[in-house]
mmCIF file with all atom_site columns, C-alpha atoms in Angstrom:
data_model
loop_
_atom_site.group_PDB
_atom_site.id
_atom_site.type_symbol
_atom_site.label_atom_id
_atom_site.label_alt_id
_atom_site.label_comp_id
_atom_site.label_asym_id
_atom_site.label_entity_id
_atom_site.label_seq_id
_atom_site.pdbx_PDB_ins_code
_atom_site.Cartn_x
_atom_site.Cartn_y
_atom_site.Cartn_z
_atom_site.occupancy
_atom_site.B_iso_or_equiv
_atom_site.pdbx_formal_charge
_atom_site.auth_seq_id
_atom_site.auth_comp_id
_atom_site.auth_asym_id
_atom_site.auth_atom_id
_atom_site.pdbx_PDB_model_num
ATOM 1  C CA . UNK A 1 1  ? -18.012 41.391  -18.707 1.00 0.00 ? 1  UNK A CA 1
ATOM 2  C CA . UNK A 1 2  ? -17.098 41.723  -15.042 1.00 0.00 ? 2  UNK A CA 1
ATOM 3  C CA . UNK A 1 3  ? -20.500 40.381  -14.030 1.00 0.00 ? 3  UNK A CA 1
ATOM 4  C CA . UNK A 1 4  ? -19.999 37.253  -16.177 1.00 0.00 ? 4  UNK A CA 1
ATOM 5  C CA . UNK A 1 5  ? -16.643 36.652  -14.484 1.00 0.00 ? 5  UNK A CA 1
ATOM 6  C CA . UNK A 1 6  ? -18.224 36.939  -11.039 1.00 0.00 ? 6  UNK A CA 1
ATOM 7  C CA . UNK A 1 7  ? -20.969 34.474  -11.966 1.00 0.00 ? 7  UNK A CA 1
ATOM 8  C CA . UNK A 1 8  ? -18.408 32.044  -13.392 1.00 0.00 ? 8  UNK A CA 1
ATOM 9  C CA . UNK A 1 9  ? -16.240 32.338  -10.291 1.00 0.00 ? 9  UNK A CA 1
ATOM 10 C CA . UNK A 1 10 ? -19.270 31.719  -8.048  1.00 0.00 ? 10 UNK A CA 1
ATOM 11 C CA . UNK A 1 11 ? -20.290 28.668  -10.085 1.00 0.00 ? 11 UNK A CA 1
ATOM 12 C CA . UNK A 1 12 ? -16.739 27.290  -9.907  1.00 0.00 ? 12 UNK A CA 1
ATOM 13 C CA . UNK A 1 13 ? -16.705 27.765  -6.134  1.00 0.00 ? 13 UNK A CA 1
ATOM 14 C CA . UNK A 1 14 ? -20.041 25.947  -5.747  1.00 0.00 ? 14 UNK A CA 1
ATOM 15 C CA . UNK A 1 15 ? -18.769 23.087  -7.926  1.00 0.00 ? 15 UNK A CA 1
ATOM 16 C CA . UNK A 1 16 ? -15.604 22.834  -5.847  1.00 0.00 ? 16 UNK A CA 1
ATOM 17 C CA . UNK A 1 17 ? -17.675 22.741  -2.665  1.00 0.00 ? 17 UNK A CA 1
ATOM 18 C CA . UNK A 1 18 ? -19.906 20.001  -4.086  1.00 0.00 ? 18 UNK A CA 1
ATOM 19 C CA . UNK A 1 19 ? -16.846 17.915  -5.049  1.00 0.00 ? 19 UNK A CA 1
ATOM 20 C CA . UNK A 1 20 ? -15.231 18.443  -1.634  1.00 0.00 ? 20 UNK A CA 1
ATOM 21 C CA . UNK A 1 21 ? -18.320 17.282  0.236   1.00 0.00 ? 21 UNK A CA 1
ATOM 22 C CA . UNK A 1 22 ? -18.797 14.227  -1.933  1.00 0.00 ? 22 UNK A CA 1
ATOM 23 C CA . UNK A 1 23 ? -15.167 13.001  -1.624  1.00 0.00 ? 23 UNK A CA 1
ATOM 24 C CA . UNK A 1 24 ? -15.545 11.213  1.742   1.00 0.00 ? 24 UNK A CA 1
ATOM 25 C CA . UNK A 1 25 ? -18.438 9.110   0.392   1.00 0.00 ? 25 UNK A CA 1
ATOM 26 C CA . UNK A 1 26 ? -16.289 7.963   -2.508  1.00 0.00 ? 26 UNK A CA 1
ATOM 27 C CA . UNK A 1 27 ? -13.445 7.042   -0.150  1.00 0.00 ? 27 UNK A CA 1
ATOM 28 C CA . UNK A 1 28 ? -15.635 4.484   1.673   1.00 0.00 ? 28 UNK A CA 1
ATOM 29 C CA . UNK A 1 29 ? -15.738 2.020   -1.237  1.00 0.00 ? 29 UNK A CA 1
ATOM 30 C CA . UNK A 1 30 ? -16.431 -1.540  -0.225  1.00 0.00 ? 30 UNK A CA 1
ATOM 31 C CA . UNK A 1 31 ? -15.618 -4.749  -2.067  1.00 0.00 ? 31 UNK A CA 1
ATOM 32 C CA . UNK A 1 32 ? -15.846 -8.499  -1.551  1.00 0.00 ? 32 UNK A CA 1
ATOM 33 C CA . UNK A 1 33 ? -12.325 -9.882  -1.028  1.00 0.00 ? 33 UNK A CA 1
ATOM 34 C CA . UNK A 1 34 ? -11.610 -13.539 -1.708  1.00 0.00 ? 34 UNK A CA 1
ATOM 35 C CA . UNK A 1 35 ? -8.605  -15.855 -1.220  1.00 0.00 ? 35 UNK A CA 1
ATOM 36 C CA . UNK A 1 36 ? -7.811  -19.568 -1.394  1.00 0.00 ? 36 UNK A CA 1
ATOM 37 C CA . UNK A 1 37 ? -5.733  -21.878 0.743   1.00 0.00 ? 37 UNK A CA 1
ATOM 38 C CA . UNK A 1 38 ? -4.722  -25.509 0.530   1.00 0.00 ? 38 UNK A CA 1
ATOM 39 C CA . UNK A 1 39 ? -3.609  -27.879 3.227   1.00 0.00 ? 39 UNK A CA 1
ATOM 40 C CA . UNK A 1 40 ? -3.392  -31.495 4.328   1.00 0.00 ? 40 UNK A CA 1
ATOM 41 C CA . UNK A 1 41 ? -6.511  -31.117 6.470   1.00 0.00 ? 41 UNK A CA 1
ATOM 42 C CA . UNK A 1 42 ? -9.501  -28.795 6.204   1.00 0.00 ? 42 UNK A CA 1
ATOM 43 C CA . UNK A 1 43 ? -8.394  -26.874 9.316   1.00 0.00 ? 43 UNK A CA 1
ATOM 44 C CA . UNK A 1 44 ? -5.002  -26.172 7.741   1.00 0.00 ? 44 UNK A CA 1
ATOM 45 C CA . UNK A 1 45 ? -6.622  -25.130 4.457   1.00 0.00 ? 45 UNK A CA 1
ATOM 46 C CA . UNK A 1 46 ? -9.002  -22.767 6.300   1.00 0.00 ? 46 UNK A CA 1
ATOM 47 C CA . UNK A 1 47 ? -6.126  -21.194 8.185   1.00 0.00 ? 47 UNK A CA 1
ATOM 48 C CA . UNK A 1 48 ? -4.127  -20.688 4.988   1.00 0.00 ? 48 UNK A CA 1
ATOM 49 C CA . UNK A 1 49 ? -7.153  -19.187 3.228   1.00 0.00 ? 49 UNK A CA 1
ATOM 50 C CA . UNK A 1 50 ? -7.719  -16.833 6.175   1.00 0.00 ? 50 UNK A CA 1
ATOM 51 C CA . UNK A 1 51 ? -4.080  -15.697 6.182   1.00 0.00 ? 51 UNK A CA 1
ATOM 52 C CA . UNK A 1 52 ? -4.136  -15.132 2.395   1.00 0.00 ? 52 UNK A CA 1
ATOM 53 C CA . UNK A 1 53 ? -7.393  -13.167 2.780   1.00 0.00 ? 53 UNK A CA 1
ATOM 54 C CA . UNK A 1 54 ? -5.836  -10.938 5.441   1.00 0.00 ? 54 UNK A CA 1
ATOM 55 C CA . UNK A 1 55 ? -2.832  -10.301 3.205   1.00 0.00 ? 55 UNK A CA 1
ATOM 56 C CA . UNK A 1 56 ? -5.060  -9.503  0.224   1.00 0.00 ? 56 UNK A CA 1
ATOM 57 C CA . UNK A 1 57 ? -7.184  -7.048  2.212   1.00 0.00 ? 57 UNK A CA 1
ATOM 58 C CA . UNK A 1 58 ? -4.165  -5.258  3.699   1.00 0.00 ? 58 UNK A CA 1
ATOM 59 C CA . UNK A 1 59 ? -2.480  -5.088  0.281   1.00 0.00 ? 59 UNK A CA 1
ATOM 60 C CA . UNK A 1 60 ? -5.494  -3.162  -1.016  1.00 0.00 ? 60 UNK A CA 1
ATOM 61 C CA . UNK A 1 61 ? -5.253  -0.796  1.969   1.00 0.00 ? 61 UNK A CA 1
ATOM 62 C CA . UNK A 1 62 ? -8.733  -1.759  3.115   1.00 0.00 ? 62 UNK A CA 1
ATOM 63 C CA . UNK A 1 63 ? -10.192 -2.835  6.449   1.00 0.00 ? 63 UNK A CA 1
ATOM 64 C CA . UNK A 1 64 ? -12.058 -6.095  6.977   1.00 0.00 ? 64 UNK A CA 1
ATOM 65 C CA . UNK A 1 65 ? -15.760 -5.930  7.836   1.00 0.00 ? 65 UNK A CA 1
ATOM 66 C CA . UNK A 1 66 ? -18.128 -8.695  8.856   1.00 0.00 ? 66 UNK A CA 1
ATOM 67 C CA . UNK A 1 67 ? -17.589 -12.422 9.244   1.00 0.00 ? 67 UNK A CA 1
ATOM 68 C CA . UNK A 1 68 ? -15.433 -14.635 7.041   1.00 0.00 ? 68 UNK A CA 1
ATOM 69 C CA . UNK A 1 69 ? -17.345 -17.131 4.896   1.00 0.00 ? 69 UNK A CA 1
ATOM 70 C CA . UNK A 1 70 ? -15.605 -20.377 4.031   1.00 0.00 ? 70 UNK A CA 1
ATOM 71 C CA . UNK A 1 71 ? -16.278 -22.928 1.320   1.00 0.00 ? 71 UNK A CA 1
ATOM 72 C CA . UNK A 1 72 ? -14.084 -26.029 1.525   1.00 0.00 ? 72 UNK A CA 1
ATOM 73 C CA . UNK A 1 73 ? -13.718 -29.172 -0.605  1.00 0.00 ? 73 UNK A CA 1
ATOM 74 C CA . UNK A 1 74 ? -12.153 -32.456 0.441   1.00 0.00 ? 74 UNK A CA 1
ATOM 75 C CA . UNK A 1 75 ? -11.225 -33.783 3.844   1.00 0.00 ? 75 UNK A CA 1
ATOM 76 C CA . UNK A 1 76 ? -7.674  -34.864 3.074   1.00 0.00 ? 76 UNK A CA 1
ATOM 77 C CA . UNK A 1 77 ? -5.631  -32.499 0.866   1.00 0.00 ? 77 UNK A CA 1
ATOM 78 C CA . UNK A 1 78 ? -8.394  -29.901 1.196   1.00 0.00 ? 78 UNK A CA 1
ATOM 79 C CA . UNK A 1 79 ? -8.885  -26.564 -0.543  1.00 0.00 ? 79 UNK A CA 1
ATOM 80 C CA . UNK A 1 80 ? -10.778 -23.696 1.043   1.00 0.00 ? 80 UNK A CA 1
ATOM 81 C CA . UNK A 1 81 ? -12.007 -20.371 -0.271  1.00 0.00 ? 81 UNK A CA 1
ATOM 82 C CA . UNK A 1 82 ? -12.464 -17.521 2.196   1.00 0.00 ? 82 UNK A CA 1
ATOM 83 C CA . UNK A 1 83 ? -14.592 -14.459 1.450   1.00 0.00 ? 83 UNK A CA 1
ATOM 84 C CA . UNK A 1 84 ? -15.070 -11.299 3.433   1.00 0.00 ? 84 UNK A CA 1
ATOM 85 C CA . UNK A 1 85 ? -16.279 -7.749  2.907   1.00 0.00 ? 85 UNK A CA 1
ATOM 86 C CA . UNK A 1 86 ? -13.564 -5.052  2.984   1.00 0.00 ? 86 UNK A CA 1
ATOM 87 C CA . UNK A 1 87 ? -13.887 -1.289  2.896   1.00 0.00 ? 87 UNK A CA 1
ATOM 88 C CA . UNK A 1 88 ? -11.298 1.371   2.217   1.00 0.00 ? 88 UNK A CA 1
#
């Protein structure tokens, strides 16, 4: 009976060690963040989309990675969508 307890305790210790070493990999989750902005001109819409994107990334507690990609429609009263990779 004592031998079974020692084996069970050793197995539990190994499982705990495996979970502890895999935790940092799970903490580095990445996602694709996206936000929209509207403005009178395309430049204003891009700036609003970029600010909204920064707020969305910081609200998730993540850090921005890579370049921002924009997709805008219209020249006057424009709407822009900003996308960027973010990792926690």
